[in-house]
Amino acid sequence: MDRPFIFINSAMSADGKLSTKERKQVKISGKLDFERVDELRAQADAIMVGIGTVLADDPSLTVKSLERKAARKIAGKNENPVRIIVDSAARTPLDADIFKKGDGLRIIAVSNSASADNIKSLEEKALVIKTGALKVDLGELAAKLKEMGINTLMVEGGATLNWGMLSAGLVDEVYTFVGNLIIGGKTAPTFTDGEGFTEAELFGLELLSAEKIEDGILLKWKVKGKRN
């Protein structure tokens, strides 16, 4: 395989929303699921999010558990996986939490149309990878990450990046925690936004497991690809 093993992990409401119509993050899962996600991060070589998630939530994408951080260091790794932002226009704020918290390599993936000044500023904070004309070429980016020794890539959204990765055929598995709340709102982000598939392009999934966790359910899917 010329790319990493790639999985998406996401928490959504019972009606498939990631956040409110104001794009404000709400608590969907509890402590047990938080620990599960922290373990996934600790085991991954890299974590990827889109610029929309950074602008809305400003996540640090760090491993939280002291024990898991210590285990990574014992294994000869940084405390945190490589942290990646897909940011076609190089809009990542220079004071984003991803730059301020935790050790480890940061990568900003930009397109060739991004502002040269913005790229120069980001290069002082992170490794900048340029690919794609107007938008980041996700397939090419995945291949570059593999060349860098990244074999397991965890994608943590948001909806636009999830769509981009799935529609490019780059996802192996999907883990969705479905919480016990309804958010609603036609403009609230769902698990995948983007252009949407036609009937002939629909993706098939194979259910690997379903596990009740606290007041929600964790669904693990294998991506089978287009159903036509």
Short mmCIF file of C-alpha atoms in Angstrom, two decimals:
data_model
loop_
_atom_site.label_atom_id
_atom_site.label_comp_id
_atom_site.label_asym_id
_atom_site.label_seq_id
_atom_site.Cartn_x
_atom_site.Cartn_y
_atom_site.Cartn_z
CA MET A 1 0.00 0.00 0.00
CA ASP A 2 1.44 3.37 -1.03
CA ARG A 3 -0.40 5.23 1.71
CA PRO A 4 -0.96 4.76 5.45
CA PHE A 5 -3.77 2.72 6.97
CA ILE A 6 -6.35 5.49 7.41
CA PHE A 7 -9.35 5.55 9.72
CA ILE A 8 -11.86 8.25 10.61
CA ASN A 9 -12.98 8.63 14.21
CA SER A 10 -15.95 10.83 14.97
CA ALA A 11 -18.67 11.50 17.53
CA MET A 12 -22.08 12.50 16.27
CA SER A 13 -25.57 13.07 17.58
CA ALA A 14 -28.34 10.53 17.00
CA ASP A 15 -29.30 12.56 13.92
CA GLY A 16 -25.76 12.56 12.54
CA LYS A 17 -24.66 16.08 13.48
CA LEU A 18 -21.11 16.91 14.56
CA SER A 19 -21.94 20.26 16.16
CA THR A 20 -24.66 22.90 16.33
CA LYS A 21 -25.79 25.20 13.52
CA GLU A 22 -23.40 27.81 14.97
CA ARG A 23 -20.65 25.17 14.56
CA LYS A 24 -20.19 25.10 18.32
CA GLN A 25 -18.90 21.81 19.69
CA VAL A 26 -21.17 20.08 22.18
CA LYS A 27 -20.42 17.18 24.51
CA ILE A 28 -21.65 14.07 22.71
CA SER A 29 -19.76 11.28 24.46
CA GLY A 30 -18.56 10.67 28.02
CA LYS A 31 -15.42 9.69 29.90
CA LEU A 32 -15.18 6.13 28.58
CA ASP A 33 -15.29 7.27 24.98
CA PHE A 34 -12.80 10.05 25.76
CA GLU A 35 -10.39 7.37 26.98
CA ARG A 36 -11.00 5.30 23.85
CA VAL A 37 -10.16 8.28 21.63
CA ASP A 38 -7.06 9.08 23.66
CA GLU A 39 -5.87 5.49 23.20
CA LEU A 40 -6.47 5.73 19.44
CA ARG A 41 -4.38 8.90 19.34
CA ALA A 42 -1.61 7.28 21.36
CA GLN A 43 -1.46 4.32 18.97
CA ALA A 44 -1.56 6.39 15.75
CA ASP A 45 1.49 7.69 13.89
CA ALA A 46 -0.38 10.86 12.93
CA ILE A 47 -3.65 12.72 13.48
CA MET A 48 -5.25 14.82 10.76
CA VAL A 49 -7.96 17.51 10.85
CA GLY A 50 -9.25 20.09 8.42
CA ILE A 51 -8.84 23.83 8.74
CA GLY A 52 -12.56 24.21 9.54
CA THR A 53 -12.11 22.15 12.69
CA VAL A 54 -9.11 24.24 13.72
CA LEU A 55 -10.97 27.53 13.21
CA ALA A 56 -14.11 26.29 15.01
CA ASP A 57 -12.66 24.24 17.88
CA ASP A 58 -8.92 25.01 18.06
CA PRO A 59 -7.98 21.46 19.14
CA SER A 60 -4.49 20.65 20.42
CA LEU A 61 -4.74 17.02 19.17
CA THR A 62 -2.44 15.90 21.97
CA VAL A 63 -2.44 12.63 23.90
CA LYS A 64 -3.90 13.47 27.30
CA SER A 65 -3.00 10.45 29.46
CA LEU A 66 0.35 10.70 31.25
CA GLU A 67 0.67 6.91 31.09
CA ARG A 68 0.11 6.83 27.34
CA LYS A 69 2.58 9.67 26.81
CA ALA A 70 5.15 7.79 28.87
CA ALA A 71 4.55 4.58 26.91
CA ARG A 72 5.15 6.43 23.64
CA LYS A 73 8.43 7.85 24.96
CA ILE A 74 9.57 4.42 26.16
CA ALA A 75 8.91 3.19 22.61
CA GLY A 76 11.22 5.89 21.29
CA LYS A 77 8.44 8.16 20.01
CA ASN A 78 7.40 11.72 20.76
CA GLU A 79 4.67 12.10 23.39
CA ASN A 80 2.23 13.01 20.62
CA PRO A 81 1.67 11.69 17.11
CA VAL A 82 2.47 13.90 14.15
CA ARG A 83 -0.32 16.49 13.97
CA ILE A 84 -1.54 17.49 10.51
CA ILE A 85 -3.85 20.27 9.33
CA VAL A 86 -5.28 20.18 5.80
CA ASP A 87 -5.41 23.88 4.99
CA SER A 88 -5.56 24.63 1.26
CA ALA A 89 -5.37 28.41 1.65
CA ALA A 90 -2.84 28.44 4.56
CA ARG A 91 -5.28 30.07 6.97
CA THR A 92 -4.10 28.31 10.14
CA PRO A 93 -3.76 30.91 12.94
CA LEU A 94 -0.20 31.22 14.19
CA ASP A 95 -1.49 31.13 17.79
CA ALA A 96 -3.47 27.89 17.30
CA ASP A 97 -3.33 25.43 20.20
CA ILE A 98 -1.71 22.84 17.95
CA PHE A 99 1.43 25.02 17.97
CA LYS A 100 1.33 25.85 21.69
CA LYS A 101 0.67 22.50 23.33
CA GLY A 102 2.72 19.31 23.38
CA ASP A 103 5.84 18.14 21.61
CA GLY A 104 6.12 16.46 18.22
CA LEU A 105 6.07 17.36 14.55
CA ARG A 106 3.33 19.55 13.11
CA ILE A 107 2.48 19.48 9.40
CA ILE A 108 0.37 22.00 7.49
CA ALA A 109 -0.75 20.73 4.07
CA VAL A 110 -1.48 23.60 1.68
CA SER A 111 -2.24 23.96 -2.00
CA ASN A 112 -0.03 25.71 -4.51
CA SER A 113 -2.52 28.60 -4.59
CA ALA A 114 -1.89 29.52 -0.93
CA SER A 115 -0.39 32.90 -0.06
CA ALA A 116 3.41 32.83 -0.09
CA ASP A 117 3.48 35.13 2.94
CA ASN A 118 1.14 32.86 4.90
CA ILE A 119 3.23 29.82 3.97
CA LYS A 120 6.43 31.56 5.10
CA SER A 121 4.88 32.37 8.48
CA LEU A 122 3.63 28.81 8.95
CA GLU A 123 7.03 27.38 8.04
CA GLU A 124 8.37 28.93 11.25
CA LYS A 125 5.90 26.76 13.21
CA ALA A 126 5.55 23.57 11.18
CA LEU A 127 6.59 21.53 8.17
CA VAL A 128 4.58 22.82 5.22
CA ILE A 129 3.71 20.36 2.44
CA LYS A 130 2.45 21.86 -0.83
CA THR A 131 0.31 19.71 -3.10
CA GLY A 132 -2.59 20.31 -5.46
CA ALA A 133 -3.42 23.39 -7.52
CA LEU A 134 -6.37 25.02 -5.74
CA LYS A 135 -7.04 22.41 -3.05
CA VAL A 136 -4.77 19.98 -1.27
CA ASP A 137 -4.43 16.76 -3.27
CA LEU A 138 -5.31 14.30 -0.51
CA GLY A 139 -4.06 11.25 -2.39
CA GLU A 140 -0.68 12.82 -3.02
CA LEU A 141 -0.53 14.00 0.58
CA ALA A 142 -1.25 10.47 1.84
CA ALA A 143 1.57 9.10 -0.32
CA LYS A 144 3.98 11.73 1.02
CA LEU A 145 3.03 10.86 4.60
CA LYS A 146 3.72 7.19 3.89
CA GLU A 147 7.15 8.13 2.55
CA MET A 148 7.79 9.93 5.85
CA GLY A 149 7.16 6.71 7.78
CA ILE A 150 3.57 7.42 8.80
CA ASN A 151 1.83 4.05 8.61
CA THR A 152 -1.31 4.73 10.65
CA LEU A 153 -3.29 7.94 10.15
CA MET A 154 -6.23 8.96 12.34
CA VAL A 155 -8.64 11.48 10.81
CA GLU A 156 -10.68 13.52 13.28
CA GLY A 157 -12.80 15.57 10.87
CA GLY A 158 -14.49 17.70 10.20
CA ALA A 159 -17.24 17.04 7.73
CA THR A 160 -15.45 18.49 4.69
CA LEU A 161 -12.24 16.52 5.29
CA ASN A 162 -14.22 13.35 5.99
CA TRP A 163 -15.95 13.78 2.64
CA GLY A 164 -12.70 14.50 0.85
CA MET A 165 -10.96 11.43 2.24
CA LEU A 166 -13.88 9.09 1.57
CA SER A 167 -14.60 10.39 -1.92
CA ALA A 168 -10.92 9.98 -2.80
CA GLY A 169 -11.05 6.34 -1.71
CA LEU A 170 -8.47 6.89 1.03
CA VAL A 171 -10.32 5.49 4.08
CA ASP A 172 -10.02 1.93 5.37
CA GLU A 173 -12.24 2.06 8.47
CA VAL A 174 -14.74 4.44 10.11
CA TYR A 175 -15.45 4.61 13.85
CA THR A 176 -18.53 6.59 14.86
CA PHE A 177 -19.75 7.15 18.40
CA VAL A 178 -23.46 7.98 18.22
CA GLY A 179 -24.63 9.91 21.27
CA ASN A 180 -28.06 10.19 22.89
CA LEU A 181 -29.03 13.67 21.74
CA ILE A 182 -30.65 15.43 18.80
CA ILE A 183 -29.04 18.59 17.46
CA GLY A 184 -30.94 19.30 14.24
CA GLY A 185 -30.44 22.21 11.89
CA LYS A 186 -30.09 21.98 8.12
CA THR A 187 -26.87 24.00 8.29
CA ALA A 188 -25.33 22.03 11.17
CA PRO A 189 -22.37 19.94 9.93
CA THR A 190 -23.00 16.24 9.46
CA PHE A 191 -20.45 13.42 9.44
CA THR A 192 -19.78 14.08 5.75
CA ASP A 193 -20.66 17.23 3.86
CA GLY A 194 -19.12 17.98 0.48
CA GLU A 195 -20.85 17.40 -2.83
CA GLY A 196 -22.51 14.10 -1.95
CA PHE A 197 -22.59 10.89 -3.94
CA THR A 198 -24.96 9.94 -6.72
CA GLU A 199 -26.83 6.66 -6.47
CA ALA A 200 -24.19 5.00 -8.65
CA GLU A 201 -21.39 6.29 -6.44
CA LEU A 202 -22.71 5.26 -3.01
CA PHE A 203 -20.15 3.78 -0.66
CA GLY A 204 -20.66 0.39 0.95
CA LEU A 205 -19.64 -0.37 4.52
CA GLU A 206 -19.19 -3.63 6.41
CA LEU A 207 -20.16 -3.51 10.08
CA LEU A 208 -17.25 -4.79 12.16
CA SER A 209 -18.76 -4.24 15.61
CA ALA A 210 -21.40 -2.37 17.61
CA GLU A 211 -20.71 -1.65 21.27
CA LYS A 212 -22.83 0.21 23.83
CA ILE A 213 -20.69 2.75 25.67
CA GLU A 214 -22.42 4.66 28.46
CA ASP A 215 -25.50 6.28 26.86
CA GLY A 216 -24.40 5.87 23.26
CA ILE A 217 -23.18 3.29 20.78
CA LEU A 218 -19.84 2.86 19.04
CA LEU A 219 -20.07 1.58 15.48
CA LYS A 220 -16.96 0.32 13.70
CA TRP A 221 -17.16 -0.01 9.94
CA LYS A 222 -14.86 -1.31 7.22
CA VAL A 223 -15.04 0.73 4.02
CA LYS A 224 -15.79 -1.58 1.12
CA GLY A 225 -15.81 1.11 -1.55
CA LYS A 226 -18.32 2.11 -4.17
CA ARG A 227 -21.33 -0.18 -4.38
CA ASN A 228 -21.81 -0.05 -8.15
#
